Amino acid sequence: TWQSGFGVLAWNKEKVPGGLKTVADLWKPELKGKVEVLSEMRDTIGLIMLEQGVDISKNFTSAQYETAVDELQKHIADGQIRQVKGNSYKEDLISGDALAVIGWSGDIFQINAENGDKWGLTLPEAGGTLWSDNMLVPVGSPHKTNAEKLMNYYYDPKVAATVEAYVNYICPVQGAKEEMEKIDPDLAASPWIFPDDATLAKAKVFRTLTPDEETQYSESFQKVIGN
């Protein structure tokens, strides 16, 4: 694992003073045209499915998946959702074009650090998503040993703490929290970087899809978001 993160709800604290607690809060009339969601299917559809009572870590059905896609389509069609984006939703939060989003925990952490803590974030009451990006060595790599040395370097707790101080995502390295306490005690105490068991229990990992499901679900999602 390189880094992990949560799919969260985030909002402009000045413009949305009550904050967000559920995915349904994104559909409030006063937020029409000011909502953005992620172009990563597992996070956007995952949060909607959790809101609908579906455990995305278990064997949900195609019908349950499509019910969530229909919900997304409804809010895109009626203009509630301004845009579906990747990381560039951050710029829209900063500009004020977006006031509430389904976003990634580390992104919100970063823009708060750079722009004066203007945004709130939370795991939805029904649950957030938990994902991981992984370091991989290609099959047949002629430099496998070098790749493993690089991985080992990043798994040194001191190095991992330095990385986390910059990226602000969930750290996979044991011992990094103690090293972070020497660099930045506030970051070391953050549940968004070093989540405790109670925080992790509020998030689900989107289950592994079969190849046929991957094709079907991706096509359905891409069609709805206009790709």
PDB file of C-alpha atoms in Angstrom:
ATOM      1  CA  THR A   1       0.000   0.000   0.000  1.00  0.00           C
ATOM      2  CA  TRP A   2       1.243   3.483  -0.940  1.00  0.00           C
ATOM      3  CA  GLN A   3      -1.559   5.611   0.523  1.00  0.00           C
ATOM      4  CA  SER A   4      -5.175   5.127   1.542  1.00  0.00           C
ATOM      5  CA  GLY A   5      -8.009   7.588   1.866  1.00  0.00           C
ATOM      6  CA  PHE A   6     -11.672   8.084   2.573  1.00  0.00           C
ATOM      7  CA  GLY A   7     -14.500   9.103   0.282  1.00  0.00           C
ATOM      8  CA  VAL A   8     -16.138  11.888   2.326  1.00  0.00           C
ATOM      9  CA  LEU A   9     -18.661  14.697   2.297  1.00  0.00           C
ATOM     10  CA  ALA A  10     -17.105  18.164   2.306  1.00  0.00           C
ATOM     11  CA  TRP A  11     -18.582  21.647   2.345  1.00  0.00           C
ATOM     12  CA  ASN A  12     -17.840  25.356   2.545  1.00  0.00           C
ATOM     13  CA  LYS A  13     -18.276  26.133   6.251  1.00  0.00           C
ATOM     14  CA  GLU A  14     -19.284  29.751   5.649  1.00  0.00           C
ATOM     15  CA  LYS A  15     -21.854  29.023   2.936  1.00  0.00           C
ATOM     16  CA  VAL A  16     -23.188  25.773   4.399  1.00  0.00           C
ATOM     17  CA  PRO A  17     -23.191  26.607   8.115  1.00  0.00           C
ATOM     18  CA  GLY A  18     -25.144  23.530   9.182  1.00  0.00           C
ATOM     19  CA  GLY A  19     -22.681  21.240   7.426  1.00  0.00           C
ATOM     20  CA  LEU A  20     -23.513  17.873   5.907  1.00  0.00           C
ATOM     21  CA  LYS A  21     -24.279  14.644   7.699  1.00  0.00           C
ATOM     22  CA  THR A  22     -25.735  12.447   4.968  1.00  0.00           C
ATOM     23  CA  VAL A  23     -25.496  12.078   1.204  1.00  0.00           C
ATOM     24  CA  ALA A  24     -29.131  13.234   1.090  1.00  0.00           C
ATOM     25  CA  ASP A  25     -27.962  16.601   2.428  1.00  0.00           C
ATOM     26  CA  LEU A  26     -26.288  17.182  -0.948  1.00  0.00           C
ATOM     27  CA  TRP A  27     -29.729  17.268  -2.555  1.00  0.00           C
ATOM     28  CA  LYS A  28     -31.068  20.184  -0.519  1.00  0.00           C
ATOM     29  CA  PRO A  29     -32.665  22.883  -2.719  1.00  0.00           C
ATOM     30  CA  GLU A  30     -30.337  25.612  -1.465  1.00  0.00           C
ATOM     31  CA  LEU A  31     -27.337  23.703  -2.863  1.00  0.00           C
ATOM     32  CA  LYS A  32     -28.742  23.292  -6.373  1.00  0.00           C
ATOM     33  CA  GLY A  33     -26.040  23.825  -8.971  1.00  0.00           C
ATOM     34  CA  LYS A  34     -23.332  23.998  -6.321  1.00  0.00           C
ATOM     35  CA  VAL A  35     -22.740  20.260  -5.772  1.00  0.00           C
ATOM     36  CA  GLU A  36     -19.953  18.232  -7.350  1.00  0.00           C
ATOM     37  CA  VAL A  37     -19.269  14.502  -7.106  1.00  0.00           C
ATOM     38  CA  LEU A  38     -16.282  12.355  -8.012  1.00  0.00           C
ATOM     39  CA  SER A  39     -15.700  10.716 -11.370  1.00  0.00           C
ATOM     40  CA  GLU A  40     -14.408   7.696  -9.439  1.00  0.00           C
ATOM     41  CA  MET A  41     -17.345   5.297  -9.574  1.00  0.00           C
ATOM     42  CA  ARG A  42     -16.521   3.406  -6.398  1.00  0.00           C
ATOM     43  CA  ASP A  43     -16.601   6.528  -4.252  1.00  0.00           C
ATOM     44  CA  THR A  44     -19.588   8.366  -5.713  1.00  0.00           C
ATOM     45  CA  ILE A  45     -21.793   5.322  -6.277  1.00  0.00           C
ATOM     46  CA  GLY A  46     -20.387   3.698  -3.145  1.00  0.00           C
ATOM     47  CA  LEU A  47     -21.541   6.571  -0.931  1.00  0.00           C
ATOM     48  CA  ILE A  48     -24.969   6.628  -2.588  1.00  0.00           C
ATOM     49  CA  MET A  49     -25.360   2.866  -2.149  1.00  0.00           C
ATOM     50  CA  LEU A  50     -24.382   3.087   1.513  1.00  0.00           C
ATOM     51  CA  GLU A  51     -26.995   5.829   1.942  1.00  0.00           C
ATOM     52  CA  GLN A  52     -29.523   3.425   0.415  1.00  0.00           C
ATOM     53  CA  GLY A  53     -28.646   0.767   2.978  1.00  0.00           C
ATOM     54  CA  VAL A  54     -26.451  -1.420   0.769  1.00  0.00           C
ATOM     55  CA  ASP A  55     -23.206  -2.853   2.173  1.00  0.00           C
ATOM     56  CA  ILE A  56     -20.768  -2.241  -0.685  1.00  0.00           C
ATOM     57  CA  SER A  57     -18.241  -4.625   0.841  1.00  0.00           C
ATOM     58  CA  LYS A  58     -20.648  -7.563   0.415  1.00  0.00           C
ATOM     59  CA  ASN A  59     -22.275  -9.232  -2.602  1.00  0.00           C
ATOM     60  CA  PHE A  60     -24.758  -6.549  -3.627  1.00  0.00           C
ATOM     61  CA  THR A  61     -26.850  -7.073  -6.763  1.00  0.00           C
ATOM     62  CA  SER A  62     -26.896  -5.358 -10.134  1.00  0.00           C
ATOM     63  CA  ALA A  63     -30.332  -4.000  -9.260  1.00  0.00           C
ATOM     64  CA  GLN A  64     -28.975  -2.374  -6.108  1.00  0.00           C
ATOM     65  CA  TYR A  65     -26.123  -0.855  -8.087  1.00  0.00           C
ATOM     66  CA  GLU A  66     -28.443   0.492 -10.784  1.00  0.00           C
ATOM     67  CA  THR A  67     -30.730   2.028  -8.153  1.00  0.00           C
ATOM     68  CA  ALA A  68     -27.785   4.140  -7.012  1.00  0.00           C
ATOM     69  CA  VAL A  69     -26.914   5.050 -10.610  1.00  0.00           C
ATOM     70  CA  ASP A  70     -30.527   6.140 -11.153  1.00  0.00           C
ATOM     71  CA  GLU A  71     -30.263   8.395  -8.097  1.00  0.00           C
ATOM     72  CA  LEU A  72     -27.111   9.980  -9.479  1.00  0.00           C
ATOM     73  CA  GLN A  73     -28.688  10.438 -12.909  1.00  0.00           C
ATOM     74  CA  LYS A  74     -31.691  12.189 -11.378  1.00  0.00           C
ATOM     75  CA  HIS A  75     -29.535  14.802  -9.659  1.00  0.00           C
ATOM     76  CA  ILE A  76     -27.362  15.367 -12.718  1.00  0.00           C
ATOM     77  CA  ALA A  77     -30.424  15.772 -14.928  1.00  0.00           C
ATOM     78  CA  ASP A  78     -32.206  18.238 -12.646  1.00  0.00           C
ATOM     79  CA  GLY A  79     -29.102  20.425 -12.237  1.00  0.00           C
ATOM     80  CA  GLN A  80     -28.522  19.675  -8.563  1.00  0.00           C
ATOM     81  CA  ILE A  81     -25.073  18.395  -9.465  1.00  0.00           C
ATOM     82  CA  ARG A  82     -22.935  21.015 -11.178  1.00  0.00           C
ATOM     83  CA  GLN A  83     -20.241  18.680 -12.467  1.00  0.00           C
ATOM     84  CA  VAL A  84     -18.691  15.242 -12.043  1.00  0.00           C
ATOM     85  CA  LYS A  85     -14.928  15.631 -11.659  1.00  0.00           C
ATOM     86  CA  GLY A  86     -11.631  14.102 -10.634  1.00  0.00           C
ATOM     87  CA  ASN A  87      -9.196  16.002  -8.417  1.00  0.00           C
ATOM     88  CA  SER A  88     -10.047  19.310 -10.122  1.00  0.00           C
ATOM     89  CA  TYR A  89     -13.129  19.662  -7.899  1.00  0.00           C
ATOM     90  CA  LYS A  90     -10.687  21.212  -5.417  1.00  0.00           C
ATOM     91  CA  GLU A  91     -10.322  24.306  -7.582  1.00  0.00           C
ATOM     92  CA  ASP A  92     -14.110  24.697  -7.683  1.00  0.00           C
ATOM     93  CA  LEU A  93     -14.305  24.540  -3.896  1.00  0.00           C
ATOM     94  CA  ILE A  94     -11.597  27.183  -3.677  1.00  0.00           C
ATOM     95  CA  SER A  95     -13.311  29.453  -6.244  1.00  0.00           C
ATOM     96  CA  GLY A  96     -16.732  28.983  -4.639  1.00  0.00           C
ATOM     97  CA  ASP A  97     -18.272  27.447  -7.764  1.00  0.00           C
ATOM     98  CA  ALA A  98     -18.888  24.330  -5.667  1.00  0.00           C
ATOM     99  CA  LEU A  99     -20.127  24.529  -2.077  1.00  0.00           C
ATOM    100  CA  ALA A 100     -20.611  20.832  -1.278  1.00  0.00           C
ATOM    101  CA  VAL A 101     -18.981  17.717  -2.688  1.00  0.00           C
ATOM    102  CA  ILE A 102     -18.321  14.045  -2.498  1.00  0.00           C
ATOM    103  CA  GLY A 103     -14.532  14.267  -2.278  1.00  0.00           C
ATOM    104  CA  TRP A 104     -11.380  12.668  -0.940  1.00  0.00           C
ATOM    105  CA  SER A 105     -10.193  13.205   2.608  1.00  0.00           C
ATOM    106  CA  GLY A 106      -6.606  14.108   1.764  1.00  0.00           C
ATOM    107  CA  ASP A 107      -7.682  16.685  -0.825  1.00  0.00           C
ATOM    108  CA  ILE A 108      -9.838  18.532   1.684  1.00  0.00           C
ATOM    109  CA  PHE A 109      -7.087  18.333   4.284  1.00  0.00           C
ATOM    110  CA  GLN A 110      -4.647  19.877   1.799  1.00  0.00           C
ATOM    111  CA  ILE A 111      -6.832  22.777   0.648  1.00  0.00           C
ATOM    112  CA  ASN A 112      -7.699  23.584   4.256  1.00  0.00           C
ATOM    113  CA  ALA A 113      -3.989  23.801   5.076  1.00  0.00           C
ATOM    114  CA  GLU A 114      -3.410  26.102   2.102  1.00  0.00           C
ATOM    115  CA  ASN A 115      -6.538  28.271   2.331  1.00  0.00           C
ATOM    116  CA  GLY A 116      -7.353  28.832   5.969  1.00  0.00           C
ATOM    117  CA  ASP A 117      -9.476  25.889   7.081  1.00  0.00           C
ATOM    118  CA  LYS A 118     -12.591  26.902   5.112  1.00  0.00           C
ATOM    119  CA  TRP A 119     -14.065  23.441   4.558  1.00  0.00           C
ATOM    120  CA  GLY A 120     -15.666  20.863   6.784  1.00  0.00           C
ATOM    121  CA  LEU A 121     -15.454  17.157   6.063  1.00  0.00           C
ATOM    122  CA  THR A 122     -17.049  14.067   7.487  1.00  0.00           C
ATOM    123  CA  LEU A 123     -17.752  10.442   6.807  1.00  0.00           C
ATOM    124  CA  PRO A 124     -21.501  10.213   6.058  1.00  0.00           C
ATOM    125  CA  GLU A 125     -23.681   8.776   8.815  1.00  0.00           C
ATOM    126  CA  ALA A 126     -24.403   5.762   6.591  1.00  0.00           C
ATOM    127  CA  GLY A 127     -20.670   5.246   6.012  1.00  0.00           C
ATOM    128  CA  GLY A 128     -17.852   6.422   3.799  1.00  0.00           C
ATOM    129  CA  THR A 129     -15.602   4.587   1.387  1.00  0.00           C
ATOM    130  CA  LEU A 130     -12.058   3.443   2.105  1.00  0.00           C
ATOM    131  CA  TRP A 131      -9.650   2.918  -0.774  1.00  0.00           C
ATOM    132  CA  SER A 132      -5.963   2.282  -1.288  1.00  0.00           C
ATOM    133  CA  ASP A 133      -3.423   3.065  -3.988  1.00  0.00           C
ATOM    134  CA  ASN A 134      -0.722   0.426  -4.151  1.00  0.00           C
ATOM    135  CA  MET A 135       2.903   0.235  -5.198  1.00  0.00           C
ATOM    136  CA  LEU A 136       3.342  -2.528  -7.749  1.00  0.00           C
ATOM    137  CA  VAL A 137       6.219  -4.165  -9.593  1.00  0.00           C
ATOM    138  CA  PRO A 138       5.389  -5.177 -13.187  1.00  0.00           C
ATOM    139  CA  VAL A 139       5.598  -8.886 -13.934  1.00  0.00           C
ATOM    140  CA  GLY A 140       8.965  -9.649 -15.497  1.00  0.00           C
ATOM    141  CA  SER A 141      10.514  -6.387 -14.385  1.00  0.00           C
ATOM    142  CA  PRO A 142      14.277  -6.424 -14.959  1.00  0.00           C
ATOM    143  CA  HIS A 143      14.776  -4.178 -11.912  1.00  0.00           C
ATOM    144  CA  LYS A 144      12.595  -5.889  -9.322  1.00  0.00           C
ATOM    145  CA  THR A 145      15.233  -5.564  -6.596  1.00  0.00           C
ATOM    146  CA  ASN A 146      15.506  -1.817  -7.123  1.00  0.00           C
ATOM    147  CA  ALA A 147      11.729  -1.455  -6.951  1.00  0.00           C
ATOM    148  CA  GLU A 148      11.678  -3.389  -3.684  1.00  0.00           C
ATOM    149  CA  LYS A 149      14.432  -1.141  -2.302  1.00  0.00           C
ATOM    150  CA  LEU A 150      12.327   1.917  -3.153  1.00  0.00           C
ATOM    151  CA  MET A 151       9.280   0.394  -1.443  1.00  0.00           C
ATOM    152  CA  ASN A 152      11.368  -0.392   1.620  1.00  0.00           C
ATOM    153  CA  TYR A 153      12.627   3.200   1.633  1.00  0.00           C
ATOM    154  CA  TYR A 154       9.087   4.575   1.745  1.00  0.00           C
ATOM    155  CA  TYR A 155       8.222   2.106   4.511  1.00  0.00           C
ATOM    156  CA  ASP A 156      10.883   3.582   6.762  1.00  0.00           C
ATOM    157  CA  PRO A 157       8.767   5.298   9.451  1.00  0.00           C
ATOM    158  CA  LYS A 158      10.747   8.558   9.273  1.00  0.00           C
ATOM    159  CA  VAL A 159      10.345   8.744   5.508  1.00  0.00           C
ATOM    160  CA  ALA A 160       6.669   7.786   5.734  1.00  0.00           C
ATOM    161  CA  ALA A 161       6.051  10.567   8.248  1.00  0.00           C
ATOM    162  CA  THR A 162       7.701  13.084   5.913  1.00  0.00           C
ATOM    163  CA  VAL A 163       5.487  11.886   3.046  1.00  0.00           C
ATOM    164  CA  GLU A 164       2.343  12.176   5.179  1.00  0.00           C
ATOM    165  CA  ALA A 165       3.225  15.702   6.232  1.00  0.00           C
ATOM    166  CA  TYR A 166       2.993  16.574   2.540  1.00  0.00           C
ATOM    167  CA  VAL A 167       0.158  14.394   1.128  1.00  0.00           C
ATOM    168  CA  ASN A 168      -2.137  14.162   4.211  1.00  0.00           C
ATOM    169  CA  TYR A 169      -3.660  10.800   3.283  1.00  0.00           C
ATOM    170  CA  ILE A 170      -3.899   7.667   5.427  1.00  0.00           C
ATOM    171  CA  CYS A 171      -0.467   6.317   6.265  1.00  0.00           C
ATOM    172  CA  PRO A 172       0.034   2.529   5.943  1.00  0.00           C
ATOM    173  CA  VAL A 173       3.326   2.400   7.842  1.00  0.00           C
ATOM    174  CA  GLN A 174       3.583   1.224  11.432  1.00  0.00           C
ATOM    175  CA  GLY A 175       5.723   3.562  13.504  1.00  0.00           C
ATOM    176  CA  ALA A 176       5.110   6.579  11.280  1.00  0.00           C
ATOM    177  CA  LYS A 177       2.695   8.147  13.767  1.00  0.00           C
ATOM    178  CA  GLU A 178       5.394   8.261  16.432  1.00  0.00           C
ATOM    179  CA  GLU A 179       7.781   9.889  13.947  1.00  0.00           C
ATOM    180  CA  MET A 180       5.080  12.347  12.898  1.00  0.00           C
ATOM    181  CA  GLU A 181       4.671  13.416  16.522  1.00  0.00           C
ATOM    182  CA  LYS A 182       8.223  14.769  16.319  1.00  0.00           C
ATOM    183  CA  ILE A 183       7.459  16.719  13.107  1.00  0.00           C
ATOM    184  CA  ASP A 184       3.884  17.890  13.618  1.00  0.00           C
ATOM    185  CA  PRO A 185       1.876  16.720  16.656  1.00  0.00           C
ATOM    186  CA  ASP A 186      -1.389  18.077  15.207  1.00  0.00           C
ATOM    187  CA  LEU A 187      -1.068  15.926  12.090  1.00  0.00           C
ATOM    188  CA  ALA A 188      -0.132  12.934  14.224  1.00  0.00           C
ATOM    189  CA  ALA A 189      -3.416  13.365  16.106  1.00  0.00           C
ATOM    190  CA  SER A 190      -5.528  13.569  12.937  1.00  0.00           C
ATOM    191  CA  PRO A 191      -7.989  10.702  12.390  1.00  0.00           C
ATOM    192  CA  TRP A 192      -7.767  11.450   8.650  1.00  0.00           C
ATOM    193  CA  ILE A 193      -4.082  10.444   8.560  1.00  0.00           C
ATOM    194  CA  PHE A 194      -3.837   7.957  11.429  1.00  0.00           C
ATOM    195  CA  PRO A 195      -7.436   6.733  11.858  1.00  0.00           C
ATOM    196  CA  ASP A 196      -8.361   4.735  14.930  1.00  0.00           C
ATOM    197  CA  ASP A 197     -10.496   1.603  14.795  1.00  0.00           C
ATOM    198  CA  ALA A 198     -13.685   3.557  15.462  1.00  0.00           C
ATOM    199  CA  THR A 199     -13.054   5.808  12.442  1.00  0.00           C
ATOM    200  CA  LEU A 200     -12.145   2.883  10.197  1.00  0.00           C
ATOM    201  CA  ALA A 201     -15.336   1.107  11.259  1.00  0.00           C
ATOM    202  CA  LYS A 202     -17.344   3.939   9.666  1.00  0.00           C
ATOM    203  CA  ALA A 203     -15.970   3.179   6.197  1.00  0.00           C
ATOM    204  CA  LYS A 204     -16.385   0.312   3.747  1.00  0.00           C
ATOM    205  CA  VAL A 205     -14.154  -0.974   0.971  1.00  0.00           C
ATOM    206  CA  PHE A 206     -16.033  -1.381  -2.323  1.00  0.00           C
ATOM    207  CA  ARG A 207     -15.954  -5.096  -3.031  1.00  0.00           C
ATOM    208  CA  THR A 208     -13.923  -6.625  -5.850  1.00  0.00           C
ATOM    209  CA  LEU A 209     -15.986  -6.874  -9.019  1.00  0.00           C
ATOM    210  CA  THR A 210     -15.946  -9.711 -11.529  1.00  0.00           C
ATOM    211  CA  PRO A 211     -14.672  -8.758 -15.009  1.00  0.00           C
ATOM    212  CA  ASP A 212     -18.246  -8.763 -16.333  1.00  0.00           C
ATOM    213  CA  GLU A 213     -19.449  -6.590 -13.449  1.00  0.00           C
ATOM    214  CA  GLU A 214     -16.535  -4.207 -13.942  1.00  0.00           C
ATOM    215  CA  THR A 215     -17.500  -3.716 -17.584  1.00  0.00           C
ATOM    216  CA  GLN A 216     -21.236  -3.429 -16.917  1.00  0.00           C
ATOM    217  CA  TYR A 217     -20.983  -1.108 -13.928  1.00  0.00           C
ATOM    218  CA  SER A 218     -18.328   1.131 -15.453  1.00  0.00           C
ATOM    219  CA  GLU A 219     -20.306   1.513 -18.683  1.00  0.00           C
ATOM    220  CA  SER A 220     -23.471   2.356 -16.735  1.00  0.00           C
ATOM    221  CA  PHE A 221     -21.694   4.961 -14.633  1.00  0.00           C
ATOM    222  CA  GLN A 222     -19.812   6.536 -17.548  1.00  0.00           C
ATOM    223  CA  LYS A 223     -23.030   6.836 -19.546  1.00  0.00           C
ATOM    224  CA  VAL A 224     -24.722   8.721 -16.725  1.00  0.00           C
ATOM    225  CA  ILE A 225     -21.844  11.152 -16.219  1.00  0.00           C
ATOM    226  CA  GLY A 226     -21.726  11.892 -19.930  1.00  0.00           C
ATOM    227  CA  ASN A 227     -18.685   9.946 -21.135  1.00  0.00           C
TER     228      ASN A 227
END
